[in-house]
C-alpha positions as a LaTeX table, in Angstrom:
\begin{tabular}{lrrr}
\hline
Residue & $x$ (\AA) & $y$ (\AA) & $z$ (\AA) \\
\hline
Met1 & 11.90 & 15.39 & 6.47 \\
Lys2 & 12.10 & 18.48 & 4.26 \\
Ser3 & 15.49 & 17.43 & 2.85 \\
Arg4 & 14.26 & 14.31 & 1.04 \\
Arg5 & 15.54 & 14.07 & $-2.49$ \\
Gln6 & 13.00 & 11.37 & $-3.43$ \\
Pro7 & 9.36 & 10.97 & $-2.41$ \\
Asn8 & 7.82 & 8.26 & $-0.28$ \\
Ile9 & 4.73 & 6.63 & $-1.81$ \\
Leu10 & 2.06 & 4.55 & $-0.06$ \\
Leu11 & 0.22 & 1.90 & $-2.08$ \\
Thr12 & $-2.78$ & 0.68 & $-0.14$ \\
Gly13 & $-6.07$ & $-1.13$ & $-0.71$ \\
Thr14 & $-7.93$ & $-4.31$ & 0.08 \\
Pro15 & $-5.89$ & $-7.52$ & $-0.25$ \\
Gly16 & $-5.94$ & $-8.71$ & $-3.87$ \\
Val17 & $-6.17$ & $-5.33$ & $-5.62$ \\
Gly18 & $-2.65$ & $-5.48$ & $-7.09$ \\
Lys19 & $-0.49$ & $-3.46$ & $-4.67$ \\
Thr20 & 2.44 & $-5.85$ & $-4.75$ \\
Thr21 & 2.53 & $-6.24$ & $-8.53$ \\
Leu22 & 2.30 & $-2.46$ & $-8.97$ \\
Gly23 & 4.83 & $-1.72$ & $-6.23$ \\
Lys24 & 7.52 & $-4.06$ & $-7.54$ \\
Glu25 & 7.17 & $-2.83$ & $-11.12$ \\
Leu26 & 7.10 & 0.79 & $-9.97$ \\
Ala27 & 10.33 & 0.28 & $-8.01$ \\
Gln28 & 11.99 & $-1.08$ & $-11.15$ \\
Arg29 & 10.82 & 1.87 & $-13.25$ \\
Thr30 & 11.63 & 4.62 & $-10.74$ \\
Gly31 & 14.62 & 3.26 & $-8.82$ \\
Leu32 & 12.75 & 3.76 & $-5.54$ \\
Thr33 & 12.98 & 1.09 & $-2.81$ \\
Tyr34 & 9.99 & $-1.25$ & $-2.52$ \\
Val35 & 8.89 & $-2.36$ & 0.96 \\
Asn36 & 6.11 & $-4.90$ & 1.41 \\
Ile37 & 5.00 & $-4.61$ & 5.05 \\
Gly38 & 3.94 & $-8.27$ & 5.19 \\
Asp39 & 7.41 & $-9.38$ & 4.08 \\
Leu40 & 9.12 & $-6.91$ & 6.44 \\
Ala41 & 7.06 & $-8.22$ & 9.36 \\
Gln42 & 7.81 & $-11.83$ & 8.47 \\
Glu43 & 11.57 & $-11.22$ & 8.09 \\
Gly44 & 11.80 & $-9.30$ & 11.37 \\
Asp45 & 9.19 & $-11.37$ & 13.26 \\
Leu46 & 7.29 & $-8.12$ & 13.89 \\
Tyr47 & 4.19 & $-9.82$ & 15.27 \\
Asp48 & 2.09 & $-9.53$ & 18.39 \\
Gly49 & 0.21 & $-12.84$ & 18.40 \\
Tyr50 & $-1.97$ & $-14.81$ & 16.01 \\
Asp51 & $-5.54$ & $-14.20$ & 14.85 \\
Glu52 & $-7.34$ & $-17.56$ & 14.91 \\
Val53 & $-10.41$ & $-16.20$ & 13.06 \\
Tyr54 & $-8.46$ & $-14.86$ & 10.06 \\
Gln55 & $-5.68$ & $-17.46$ & 10.33 \\
Cys56 & $-2.87$ & $-14.91$ & 10.20 \\
Pro57 & $-0.29$ & $-13.27$ & 12.47 \\
Ile58 & $-1.15$ & $-9.96$ & 14.14 \\
Leu59 & 1.16 & $-7.13$ & 13.12 \\
Asp60 & 3.07 & $-5.32$ & 15.88 \\
Glu61 & 2.50 & $-1.84$ & 14.42 \\
Asp62 & 4.88 & $-0.03$ & 16.81 \\
Arg63 & 7.76 & $-2.33$ & 15.91 \\
Val64 & 7.01 & $-1.91$ & 12.19 \\
Ile65 & 7.12 & 1.89 & 12.56 \\
Asp66 & 10.39 & 1.70 & 14.52 \\
Glu67 & 11.86 & $-0.61$ & 11.88 \\
Leu68 & 11.00 & 1.79 & 9.03 \\
Glu69 & 11.58 & 5.22 & 10.63 \\
Glu70 & 15.13 & 5.83 & 9.41 \\
Lys71 & 14.52 & 4.51 & 5.88 \\
Met72 & 11.38 & 6.65 & 5.54 \\
Ser73 & 13.15 & 9.80 & 6.73 \\
Gln74 & 15.67 & 9.36 & 3.91 \\
Gly75 & 12.92 & 9.11 & 1.26 \\
Gly76 & 12.63 & 7.13 & $-1.92$ \\
Val77 & 10.44 & 4.35 & $-0.50$ \\
Ile78 & 7.32 & 2.69 & $-1.91$ \\
Val79 & 5.35 & 1.12 & 0.95 \\
Asp80 & 2.79 & $-1.62$ & 0.18 \\
Tyr81 & 0.24 & $-2.48$ & 2.86 \\
His82 & $-3.51$ & $-3.14$ & 3.09 \\
Gly83 & $-3.90$ & $-0.66$ & 5.95 \\
Cys84 & $-2.72$ & 2.91 & 6.15 \\
Asp85 & $-3.69$ & 4.60 & 9.41 \\
Leu86 & $-0.75$ & 3.09 & 11.31 \\
Phe87 & 1.79 & 5.13 & 9.33 \\
Pro88 & 2.68 & 8.73 & 10.28 \\
Glu89 & 1.36 & 11.29 & 7.84 \\
Arg90 & 4.81 & 12.91 & 7.63 \\
Trp91 & 6.17 & 9.83 & 5.89 \\
Phe92 & 4.32 & 10.16 & 2.58 \\
Gln93 & 4.16 & 12.67 & $-0.23$ \\
Ile94 & 1.34 & 10.77 & $-1.94$ \\
Val95 & $-1.05$ & 7.89 & $-1.18$ \\
Phe96 & $-2.62$ & 5.65 & $-3.81$ \\
Val97 & $-5.63$ & 3.51 & $-2.92$ \\
Leu98 & $-6.09$ & 0.75 & $-5.48$ \\
Arg99 & $-9.68$ & $-0.30$ & $-6.18$ \\
Thr100 & $-10.92$ & $-3.46$ & $-7.90$ \\
Asp101 & $-14.32$ & $-4.59$ & $-9.13$ \\
Asn102 & $-15.78$ & $-7.05$ & $-6.62$ \\
Thr103 & $-16.30$ & $-9.87$ & $-9.10$ \\
Gln104 & $-12.61$ & $-9.79$ & $-10.00$ \\
Leu105 & $-11.57$ & $-9.31$ & $-6.38$ \\
Tyr106 & $-13.62$ & $-12.35$ & $-5.34$ \\
Ala107 & $-11.81$ & $-14.51$ & $-7.90$ \\
Arg108 & $-8.37$ & $-13.15$ & $-6.91$ \\
Leu109 & $-8.97$ & $-13.77$ & $-3.20$ \\
Glu110 & $-10.47$ & $-17.21$ & $-3.83$ \\
Asn111 & $-7.34$ & $-18.09$ & $-5.85$ \\
Arg112 & $-5.28$ & $-17.11$ & $-2.79$ \\
Gly113 & $-7.25$ & $-19.56$ & $-0.70$ \\
Tyr114 & $-9.42$ & $-17.02$ & 1.14 \\
Thr115 & $-12.68$ & $-18.54$ & 2.37 \\
Gly116 & $-15.52$ & $-17.82$ & 4.78 \\
Lys117 & $-15.31$ & $-14.78$ & 7.00 \\
Lys118 & $-11.90$ & $-13.69$ & 5.67 \\
Leu119 & $-13.19$ & $-13.67$ & 2.09 \\
Gln120 & $-16.48$ & $-11.95$ & 2.94 \\
Asp121 & $-14.87$ & $-9.30$ & 5.18 \\
Asn122 & $-12.34$ & $-8.36$ & 2.50 \\
Leu123 & $-15.07$ & $-8.08$ & $-0.14$ \\
Gln124 & $-17.13$ & $-5.87$ & 2.19 \\
Cys125 & $-14.05$ & $-3.78$ & 2.86 \\
Glu126 & $-13.85$ & $-3.06$ & $-0.87$ \\
Ile127 & $-17.59$ & $-2.52$ & $-1.31$ \\
Phe128 & $-17.73$ & 0.02 & 1.52 \\
Gln129 & $-14.49$ & 1.80 & 0.47 \\
Thr130 & $-13.06$ & 1.14 & 3.94 \\
Ile131 & $-9.40$ & 1.61 & 2.97 \\
Tyr132 & $-10.15$ & 4.78 & 0.98 \\
Glu133 & $-12.04$ & 6.27 & 3.93 \\
Glu134 & $-9.22$ & 5.26 & 6.28 \\
Ala135 & $-6.73$ & 7.01 & 3.98 \\
Met136 & $-8.88$ & 10.16 & 3.77 \\
Glu137 & $-9.00$ & 10.31 & 7.58 \\
Ala138 & $-5.28$ & 9.59 & 8.07 \\
Tyr139 & $-3.80$ & 11.91 & 5.40 \\
Lys140 & $-4.44$ & 15.29 & 3.83 \\
Glu141 & $-7.16$ & 14.96 & 1.20 \\
Glu142 & $-4.91$ & 16.25 & $-1.60$ \\
Leu143 & $-2.42$ & 13.40 & $-0.97$ \\
Val144 & $-4.96$ & 10.58 & $-1.43$ \\
His145 & $-5.81$ & 9.27 & $-4.90$ \\
Gln146 & $-7.93$ & 6.28 & $-5.99$ \\
Leu147 & $-6.76$ & 4.20 & $-8.93$ \\
Pro148 & $-8.69$ & 1.44 & $-10.73$ \\
Ser149 & $-6.89$ & $-1.90$ & $-10.71$ \\
Asn150 & $-9.01$ & $-4.26$ & $-12.79$ \\
Ser151 & $-6.96$ & $-5.02$ & $-15.90$ \\
Pro152 & $-3.43$ & $-5.09$ & $-17.31$ \\
Glu153 & $-4.31$ & $-1.77$ & $-19.02$ \\
Asp154 & $-5.17$ & $-0.24$ & $-15.63$ \\
Met155 & $-1.87$ & $-1.52$ & $-14.25$ \\
Glu156 & 0.08 & 0.04 & $-17.12$ \\
Asn157 & $-1.80$ & 3.35 & $-16.81$ \\
Asn158 & $-1.17$ & 3.41 & $-13.05$ \\
Leu159 & 2.52 & 2.67 & $-13.53$ \\
Glu160 & 2.85 & 5.45 & $-16.09$ \\
Gln161 & 0.90 & 7.96 & $-13.98$ \\
Ile162 & 2.85 & 7.26 & $-10.78$ \\
Ala163 & 6.21 & 7.18 & $-12.58$ \\
Gln164 & 5.44 & 10.58 & $-14.15$ \\
Trp165 & 4.34 & 11.98 & $-10.77$ \\
Thr166 & 7.58 & 10.67 & $-9.19$ \\
Glu167 & 9.74 & 12.19 & $-11.91$ \\
Lys168 & 8.02 & 15.57 & $-11.52$ \\
Trp169 & 8.30 & 15.46 & $-7.70$ \\
Ile170 & 12.04 & 14.75 & $-7.91$ \\
Lys171 & 12.54 & 17.55 & $-10.46$ \\
Asp172 & 10.51 & 20.03 & $-8.36$ \\
His173 & 12.33 & 19.18 & $-5.10$ \\
Asn174 & 15.97 & 19.01 & $-6.24$ \\
\hline
\end{tabular}
């Protein structure tokens, strides 16, 4: 893992905070490879059943880890997922937890068709900083950073900040 020439970055946060939009744009700006765990799981059928309550497939975390291990060891990967404690700490050089105001998050999730328990649980997840706390428990404190994700200006600032961090990491490690 020490020989990586490019960093691995984790973008995490409650569904609807802007991880995918940020991740795709960041990959274009930095040349890093973007991996959306939901898409990876769907393409590889990396599931272990179906959750009737939330109306979604259940991720087979072990198969996801096996699928990504080699790519992650090479470096240069941006991983986008709403959870973070399933990934080995050794994989990432930095972790960004995106945060969104609940009023905006409600509208974003409603637009995605979230209703009932799924909508309420995701809003509570954001209110109680569940993903941030999960990240702080799973990774070294100095690796975890919260970023606001409420507006196009936030998105642009986050892109600029992460792109600059990536550039500096590459320069410092090559």
